[in-house]
Short mmCIF file of C-alpha atoms in Angstrom, two decimals:
data_model
loop_
_atom_site.label_atom_id
_atom_site.label_comp_id
_atom_site.label_asym_id
_atom_site.label_seq_id
_atom_site.Cartn_x
_atom_site.Cartn_y
_atom_site.Cartn_z
CA UNK M 9 -41.35 0.01 154.62
CA UNK M 10 -40.13 2.55 157.23
CA UNK M 11 -43.39 4.27 158.63
CA UNK M 12 -42.47 7.61 160.49
CA UNK M 13 -44.59 8.65 163.62
CA UNK M 14 -47.99 10.49 163.10
CA UNK M 15 -47.53 11.99 166.34
CA UNK M 16 -45.80 15.07 164.18
CA UNK M 17 -49.46 15.82 162.46
CA UNK M 18 -51.70 15.77 166.00
CA UNK M 19 -53.12 18.56 167.46
CA UNK M 20 -51.68 19.76 170.26
CA UNK M 21 -52.07 21.77 173.52
CA UNK M 22 -49.40 24.28 175.10
CA UNK M 23 -47.58 21.07 177.83
CA UNK M 24 -49.61 21.10 181.22
CA UNK M 25 -48.73 20.81 184.73
CA UNK M 26 -51.47 18.57 186.74
CA UNK M 27 -50.80 16.47 190.02
CA UNK M 28 -51.79 13.05 190.13
CA UNK M 29 -53.84 12.12 190.77
CA UNK M 30 -56.56 14.39 188.35
CA UNK M 31 -59.92 14.69 187.64
CA UNK M 32 -60.69 14.63 183.78
CA UNK M 33 -59.08 13.53 180.74
CA UNK M 34 -55.18 13.87 180.44
CA UNK M 35 -55.17 12.17 184.50
CA UNK M 36 -52.65 10.55 185.60
CA UNK M 37 -53.72 7.29 187.32
CA UNK M 38 -52.31 6.31 190.39
CA UNK M 39 -52.00 2.64 192.07
CA UNK M 40 -51.73 1.65 195.58
CA UNK M 41 -49.98 -1.46 195.33
CA UNK M 42 -50.19 -2.08 199.37
CA UNK M 43 -54.14 -1.99 198.66
CA UNK M 44 -55.93 -5.77 199.47
CA UNK M 45 -56.39 -7.82 197.01
CA UNK M 46 -58.93 -9.61 197.66
CA UNK M 47 -62.07 -9.48 195.03
CA UNK M 48 -59.80 -8.31 192.17
CA UNK M 49 -60.20 -4.38 192.64
CA UNK M 50 -56.65 -3.86 192.65
CA UNK M 51 -56.00 -5.70 189.70
CA UNK M 52 -59.19 -4.27 187.49
CA UNK M 53 -56.99 -0.85 188.64
CA UNK M 54 -53.88 -2.14 187.20
CA UNK M 55 -55.62 -3.27 184.12
CA UNK M 56 -57.75 -0.07 183.67
CA UNK M 57 -54.50 2.11 184.25
CA UNK M 58 -53.13 0.36 181.83
CA UNK M 59 -55.72 0.22 179.03
CA UNK M 60 -56.90 4.14 179.23
CA UNK M 61 -53.62 5.66 179.94
CA UNK M 62 -50.66 3.10 179.22
CA UNK M 63 -49.14 4.59 182.17
CA UNK M 64 -49.60 4.81 186.23
CA UNK M 65 -47.77 5.94 189.66
CA UNK M 66 -47.34 2.99 191.84
CA UNK M 67 -46.70 3.78 195.32
CA UNK M 68 -46.17 1.61 198.30
CA UNK M 69 -44.67 -0.67 195.99
CA UNK M 70 -42.48 -2.39 198.76
CA UNK M 71 -38.89 -1.30 197.35
CA UNK M 72 -37.69 1.31 199.98
CA UNK M 73 -35.83 4.09 198.59
CA UNK M 74 -33.07 4.11 201.72
CA UNK M 75 -32.02 0.58 200.09
CA UNK M 76 -31.19 -0.73 196.98
CA UNK M 77 -32.70 2.33 195.09
CA UNK M 78 -30.21 4.71 197.27
CA UNK M 79 -27.21 2.65 196.70
CA UNK M 80 -27.66 2.73 193.29
CA UNK M 81 -28.59 6.50 192.92
CA UNK M 82 -25.00 6.60 194.71
CA UNK M 83 -22.52 4.51 193.15
CA UNK M 84 -24.16 5.91 189.21
CA UNK M 85 -23.94 9.09 190.78
CA UNK M 86 -20.60 8.58 191.85
CA UNK M 87 -19.68 7.32 188.37
CA UNK M 88 -21.59 10.14 186.57
CA UNK M 89 -19.04 12.69 188.53
CA UNK M 90 -15.83 11.01 187.55
CA UNK M 91 -13.78 12.74 184.83
CA UNK M 92 -14.81 12.33 180.70
CA UNK M 93 -11.74 10.37 180.57
CA UNK M 94 -12.78 7.91 182.99
CA UNK M 95 -16.52 7.27 182.55
CA UNK M 96 -15.69 6.64 178.08
CA UNK M 97 -13.88 3.84 179.80
CA UNK M 98 -17.45 2.15 179.74
CA UNK M 99 -18.59 2.97 176.15
CA UNK M 100 -18.92 3.90 173.52
CA UNK M 101 -22.34 2.10 173.74
CA UNK M 102 -22.95 -0.61 171.48
CA UNK M 103 -25.61 0.04 172.65
CA UNK M 104 -24.21 -1.46 176.22
CA UNK M 105 -22.46 0.89 178.13
CA UNK M 106 -21.42 4.64 178.39
CA UNK M 107 -22.78 6.74 176.20
CA UNK M 108 -23.47 10.80 175.76
CA UNK M 109 -25.73 12.61 173.73
CA UNK M 110 -25.90 10.03 170.95
CA UNK M 111 -29.18 7.85 171.50
CA UNK M 112 -29.55 4.78 169.29
CA UNK M 113 -27.28 4.67 165.91
CA UNK M 114 -29.94 6.75 163.81
CA UNK M 115 -28.52 10.49 164.83
CA UNK M 116 -31.08 10.54 167.73
CA UNK M 117 -29.31 13.47 170.75
CA UNK M 118 -30.26 14.33 173.70
CA UNK M 119 -29.39 16.58 176.64
CA UNK M 120 -27.76 13.73 178.67
CA UNK M 121 -25.27 10.93 179.44
CA UNK M 122 -25.96 7.11 180.29
CA UNK M 123 -25.56 3.97 181.47
CA UNK M 124 -27.20 1.07 179.43
CA UNK M 125 -27.03 -2.57 181.00
CA UNK M 126 -27.97 -5.86 180.64
CA UNK M 127 -29.74 -7.12 183.82
CA UNK M 128 -28.34 -10.63 183.32
CA UNK M 129 -25.73 -10.79 186.71
CA UNK M 130 -23.30 -12.22 184.62
CA UNK M 131 -23.13 -9.42 182.31
CA UNK M 132 -23.50 -6.67 184.77
CA UNK M 133 -19.98 -7.96 186.20
CA UNK M 134 -18.23 -7.67 182.76
CA UNK M 135 -19.21 -4.34 182.77
CA UNK M 136 -18.75 -3.51 186.36
CA UNK M 137 -14.88 -3.75 185.44
CA UNK M 138 -14.97 -0.08 182.96
CA UNK M 139 -17.28 1.39 185.51
CA UNK M 140 -15.86 0.79 189.03
CA UNK M 141 -12.08 0.75 188.58
CA UNK M 142 -11.82 1.07 192.09
CA UNK M 143 -14.06 -2.56 192.97
CA UNK M 144 -16.49 -3.95 190.53
CA UNK M 145 -17.76 -6.30 192.28
CA UNK M 146 -19.38 -3.58 194.54
CA UNK M 147 -21.05 -1.97 191.38
CA UNK M 148 -22.12 -5.41 190.26
CA UNK M 149 -23.59 -6.58 193.65
CA UNK M 150 -25.56 -2.59 193.92
CA UNK M 151 -27.21 -3.19 190.61
CA UNK M 152 -27.95 -6.99 190.47
CA UNK M 153 -29.61 -6.26 194.82
CA UNK M 154 -31.30 -3.48 192.81
CA UNK M 155 -32.39 -5.36 189.51
CA UNK M 156 -34.15 -7.91 191.72
CA UNK M 157 -36.14 -5.75 193.26
CA UNK M 158 -37.24 -4.07 190.54
CA UNK M 159 -37.80 -7.08 188.95
CA UNK M 160 -40.10 -8.05 192.04
CA UNK M 161 -42.20 -5.37 191.23
CA UNK M 162 -42.74 -5.79 187.76
CA UNK M 163 -44.01 -8.91 187.80
CA UNK M 164 -46.21 -8.48 190.99
CA UNK M 165 -47.71 -5.84 188.25
CA UNK M 166 -47.86 -8.28 185.41
CA UNK M 167 -49.72 -10.84 187.16
CA UNK M 168 -52.07 -8.06 188.29
CA UNK M 169 -52.40 -7.17 184.89
CA UNK M 170 -52.61 -10.78 183.43
CA UNK M 171 -55.48 -11.43 185.67
CA UNK M 172 -57.31 -7.77 185.18
CA UNK M 173 -57.67 -8.88 181.79
CA UNK M 174 -59.19 -12.42 182.77
CA UNK M 175 -56.25 -14.25 181.43
CA UNK M 176 -56.33 -18.05 181.81
CA UNK M 177 -52.82 -17.66 183.42
CA UNK M 178 -52.82 -14.84 184.87
CA UNK M 179 -48.74 -15.39 184.78
CA UNK M 180 -47.99 -15.44 180.98
CA UNK M 181 -46.45 -12.12 181.10
CA UNK M 182 -44.09 -12.15 184.62
CA UNK M 183 -42.88 -15.68 182.97
CA UNK M 184 -41.38 -14.03 179.87
CA UNK M 185 -39.29 -11.88 182.56
CA UNK M 186 -38.52 -14.39 184.55
CA UNK M 187 -36.64 -17.12 181.69
CA UNK M 188 -33.14 -16.79 182.27
CA UNK M 189 -32.18 -15.86 179.20
CA UNK M 190 -34.40 -13.15 179.19
CA UNK M 191 -33.51 -9.61 178.25
CA UNK M 192 -34.32 -7.16 180.45
CA UNK M 193 -32.12 -3.82 180.69
CA UNK M 194 -31.08 -1.19 182.88
CA UNK M 195 -30.82 2.45 182.13
CA UNK M 196 -29.71 4.79 183.81
CA UNK M 197 -29.96 8.51 182.73
CA UNK M 198 -28.25 11.65 184.42
CA UNK M 199 -29.35 14.90 182.67
CA UNK M 200 -26.78 17.43 183.99
CA UNK M 201 -28.03 20.84 184.41
CA UNK M 202 -30.03 23.07 181.76
CA UNK M 203 -27.70 26.09 182.73
CA UNK M 204 -24.36 24.02 182.18
CA UNK M 205 -25.51 21.67 179.20
CA UNK M 206 -22.55 22.42 177.49
CA UNK M 207 -20.31 20.76 180.18
CA UNK M 208 -21.14 17.54 177.77
CA UNK M 209 -18.88 19.01 175.24
CA UNK M 210 -16.20 16.86 176.39
CA UNK M 211 -14.51 14.62 174.00
CA UNK M 212 -15.13 13.19 170.35
CA UNK M 213 -18.36 11.47 171.44
CA UNK M 214 -20.32 14.69 172.83
CA UNK M 215 -19.21 16.77 170.41
CA UNK M 216 -22.82 18.42 169.87
CA UNK M 217 -22.29 22.06 170.13
CA UNK M 218 -25.69 22.29 169.08
CA UNK M 219 -28.72 22.58 171.35
CA UNK M 220 -31.30 19.70 170.58
CA UNK M 221 -34.43 20.48 170.54
CA UNK M 222 -37.74 19.48 168.99
CA UNK M 223 -38.54 19.24 165.48
CA UNK M 224 -41.48 18.52 163.07
CA UNK M 225 -41.65 15.11 163.67
CA UNK M 226 -39.87 14.86 167.24
CA UNK M 227 -42.20 15.08 169.28
CA UNK M 228 -43.91 18.40 169.09
CA UNK M 229 -43.15 21.64 170.99
CA UNK M 230 -41.33 21.28 174.68
CA UNK M 231 -42.27 24.19 177.22
CA UNK M 232 -40.33 27.75 176.45
CA UNK M 233 -36.53 27.26 177.26
CA UNK M 234 -36.86 23.26 177.43
CA UNK M 235 -34.55 21.13 175.67
CA UNK M 236 -35.32 18.08 174.64
CA UNK M 237 -33.88 15.44 177.22
CA UNK M 238 -34.94 12.58 175.90
CA UNK M 239 -37.14 12.69 172.08
CA UNK M 240 -40.67 11.31 172.12
CA UNK M 241 -40.64 7.54 172.19
CA UNK M 242 -42.37 4.48 172.96
CA UNK M 243 -40.81 1.80 175.07
CA UNK M 244 -40.45 -1.64 172.88
CA UNK M 245 -40.08 -4.21 175.71
CA UNK M 246 -43.03 -5.60 178.19
CA UNK M 247 -43.29 -3.11 180.60
CA UNK M 248 -40.63 -0.41 181.85
CA UNK M 249 -40.16 0.73 185.62
CA UNK M 250 -38.73 4.31 186.13
CA UNK M 251 -37.78 5.74 189.30
CA UNK M 252 -36.34 9.17 189.02
CA UNK M 253 -34.51 12.17 191.56
CA UNK M 254 -36.87 15.39 192.62
CA UNK M 255 -36.26 17.16 189.11
CA UNK M 256 -39.22 17.42 186.63
CA UNK M 257 -39.00 16.42 183.37
CA UNK M 258 -40.99 13.45 181.99
CA UNK M 259 -44.01 14.10 179.54
CA UNK M 260 -46.47 11.82 178.73
CA UNK M 261 -48.51 12.07 175.50
CA UNK M 262 -52.47 11.70 176.46
CA UNK M 263 -55.72 12.38 175.48
CA UNK M 264 -57.28 15.61 177.15
CA UNK M 265 -60.95 15.59 177.82
CA UNK M 266 -62.17 16.69 174.45
CA UNK M 267 -59.69 13.57 172.79
CA UNK M 268 -57.07 16.43 171.69
CA UNK M 269 -52.91 14.21 172.39
CA UNK M 270 -51.82 16.66 174.61
CA UNK M 271 -48.22 16.40 175.95
CA UNK M 272 -48.75 15.72 180.14
CA UNK M 273 -45.85 17.25 182.49
CA UNK M 274 -45.87 14.26 185.19
CA UNK M 275 -44.45 15.77 188.35
CA UNK M 276 -41.50 14.15 190.05
CA UNK M 277 -42.02 11.85 193.03
CA UNK M 278 -38.71 10.18 193.95
CA UNK M 279 -40.67 7.87 196.05
CA UNK M 280 -42.66 6.51 193.11
CA UNK M 281 -42.18 4.35 190.23
CA UNK M 282 -43.75 5.19 187.12
CA UNK M 283 -44.95 2.40 184.96
CA UNK M 284 -44.79 2.39 180.98
CA UNK M 285 -46.53 0.11 178.68
CA UNK M 286 -44.87 -1.06 175.97
CA UNK M 287 -44.81 -2.33 172.51
CA UNK M 288 -44.65 -5.51 173.14
CA UNK M 289 -47.70 -5.96 175.78
CA UNK M 290 -49.49 -3.71 172.87
CA UNK M 291 -48.59 -6.97 170.63
CA UNK M 292 -49.70 -9.24 173.19
CA UNK M 293 -53.29 -7.70 173.55
CA UNK M 294 -53.93 -7.32 170.05
CA UNK M 295 -54.27 -3.69 170.55
CA UNK M 296 -56.31 -3.43 174.14
CA UNK M 297 -53.13 -2.45 175.69
CA UNK M 298 -51.90 1.32 173.85
CA UNK M 299 -47.49 1.76 174.21
CA UNK M 300 -48.01 5.14 175.51
CA UNK M 301 -45.22 7.89 174.05
CA UNK M 302 -43.24 10.06 176.56
CA UNK M 303 -40.34 12.29 176.40
CA UNK M 304 -38.17 14.26 179.20
CA UNK M 305 -37.56 17.88 178.71
CA UNK M 306 -34.14 19.26 180.28
CA UNK M 307 -35.08 22.43 181.41
CA UNK M 308 -33.57 22.26 185.25
CA UNK M 309 -30.66 24.14 186.59
CA UNK M 310 -30.59 21.24 189.15
CA UNK M 311 -29.32 17.56 187.61
CA UNK M 312 -32.08 15.23 186.94
CA UNK M 313 -31.56 11.50 187.64
CA UNK M 314 -33.45 8.59 186.42
CA UNK M 315 -33.45 4.67 186.49
CA UNK M 316 -35.54 2.80 183.82
CA UNK M 317 -35.75 -1.09 183.99
CA UNK M 318 -37.37 -2.50 180.87
CA UNK M 319 -38.91 -6.26 181.31
CA UNK M 320 -38.11 -7.77 178.23
CA UNK M 321 -38.23 -11.74 177.32
CA UNK M 322 -35.72 -13.78 175.80
CA UNK M 323 -34.29 -13.23 172.32
CA UNK M 324 -36.19 -15.93 171.08
CA UNK M 325 -39.63 -15.73 172.69
CA UNK M 326 -42.32 -14.93 169.87
CA UNK M 327 -44.88 -11.94 170.48
CA UNK M 328 -48.24 -12.46 169.00
CA UNK M 329 -52.08 -11.63 170.11
CA UNK M 330 -52.94 -13.73 173.29
CA UNK M 331 -56.08 -15.95 172.29
CA UNK M 332 -58.44 -14.10 174.74
CA UNK M 333 -57.46 -11.48 172.68
CA UNK M 334 -58.49 -12.22 169.29
CA UNK M 335 -62.36 -12.07 168.46
CA UNK M 336 -64.36 -11.84 165.64
CA UNK M 337 -64.52 -8.38 166.13
CA UNK M 338 -60.66 -7.68 166.86
CA UNK M 339 -58.56 -10.00 164.29
CA UNK M 340 -54.97 -10.39 165.01
CA UNK M 341 -53.65 -6.61 164.43
CA UNK M 342 -50.36 -7.78 164.63
CA UNK M 343 -48.11 -10.55 162.47
CA UNK M 344 -46.26 -12.91 164.89
CA UNK M 345 -42.61 -11.64 165.62
CA UNK M 346 -39.78 -12.58 167.87
CA UNK M 347 -38.70 -9.85 169.93
CA UNK M 348 -35.01 -10.22 168.13
CA UNK M 349 -36.69 -9.95 165.03
CA UNK M 350 -38.26 -6.30 166.88
CA UNK M 351 -35.34 -5.29 168.10
CA UNK M 352 -33.66 -5.33 164.80
CA UNK M 353 -36.33 -3.43 163.88
CA UNK M 354 -35.91 -0.65 166.13
CA UNK M 355 -32.37 -0.29 166.00
CA UNK M 356 -33.16 0.00 162.26
CA UNK M 357 -35.11 3.51 163.08
CA UNK M 358 -35.56 6.47 164.46
CA UNK M 359 -36.30 6.96 168.03
CA UNK M 360 -39.86 8.64 167.34
CA UNK M 361 -40.75 5.89 164.72
CA UNK M 362 -43.69 3.63 165.55
CA UNK M 363 -41.98 0.55 164.91
CA UNK M 364 -45.23 -1.66 165.37
CA UNK M 365 -46.77 -0.58 162.31
CA UNK M 366 -44.18 -2.19 160.65
CA UNK M 367 -45.46 -5.77 161.82
CA UNK M 368 -49.15 -4.55 161.20
CA UNK M 369 -51.67 -7.17 159.46
CA UNK M 370 -53.28 -5.55 156.40
CA UNK M 371 -56.84 -5.56 156.11
CA UNK M 372 -57.23 -8.50 153.21
CA UNK M 373 -55.00 -10.68 156.07
CA UNK M 374 -56.83 -10.40 158.65
CA UNK M 375 -59.73 -10.89 157.25
CA UNK M 376 -58.42 -14.09 156.01
CA UNK M 377 -57.40 -15.06 159.47
CA UNK M 378 -53.80 -14.76 159.09
CA UNK M 379 -51.90 -14.42 161.93
CA UNK M 380 -48.93 -13.66 159.74
CA UNK M 381 -46.79 -16.97 160.35
#
């Protein structure tokens, strides 16, 4: 049975603008990745942020903005500046490649165009010939250099998380994304200025003249005048690392001091990475971590460029609650599944659906100690 997102029925307050870090409910934690690691203080801070909010801002992270990140921004900006028919050579997305407005296969749309690439070097090389026809190897080199840098940061965060959660093997999470057949992805989103958004209406793929606005069941009410750049969703993988330019737009759904779910606007910070807990971490920790729901509102008159690294395991990896996360008082919440099975379910659903609900263990199964195998 397909279980829709329940967030449309939540009581939501007006969108809030909070500078990080913020006191009180709905705060966006900031983690200084250069802080001393003795006595476990940093690992506990990472674990607390992932447990309480499922989201944090990482600063002093070791990925220099003038290095791989700047080179990737230049390469992808050059691609998005191409004529429409030139960009179409890299699409349509299947799901990898170039896409415009259409998100997935089930009718979701947003005010953006994007590149979705597999993080594997061989896959990048294969796709590069349709993205940079003048020098495909140059584009491949830029992407691979960036992926290696951000993957190392993801491993660092996952290792700190494993330590902070007290796992017997703190590197268990990072081992999943360092496998040679890891299914990690890189997504580059380009949100054109909202005042010129209909420049995307350039071909059959992008002929969606109506503005994509929030509807019941798709994520609440955006700020006045805002368009849905990318609709409400959680990320299905283990962890997502997002970096963007200095244009606002990202919003996360967090409880305020009264416990009400509230859309928090995340102030732009081009020097930071914003880290999202994904669905697989929620399943592995038996719900101790929660995959944060987020969206992008396109309301600026300047283009927004964001790059997201989705850290994922191999397709055959089996996901089930870790022994440290299962107790008599906290029996398994989700049945065991492979990442391939989860991806199949994901592609069959609309963007806003709560996918993990499809894998939830029934009360009678949980009471019998079943792990859904």
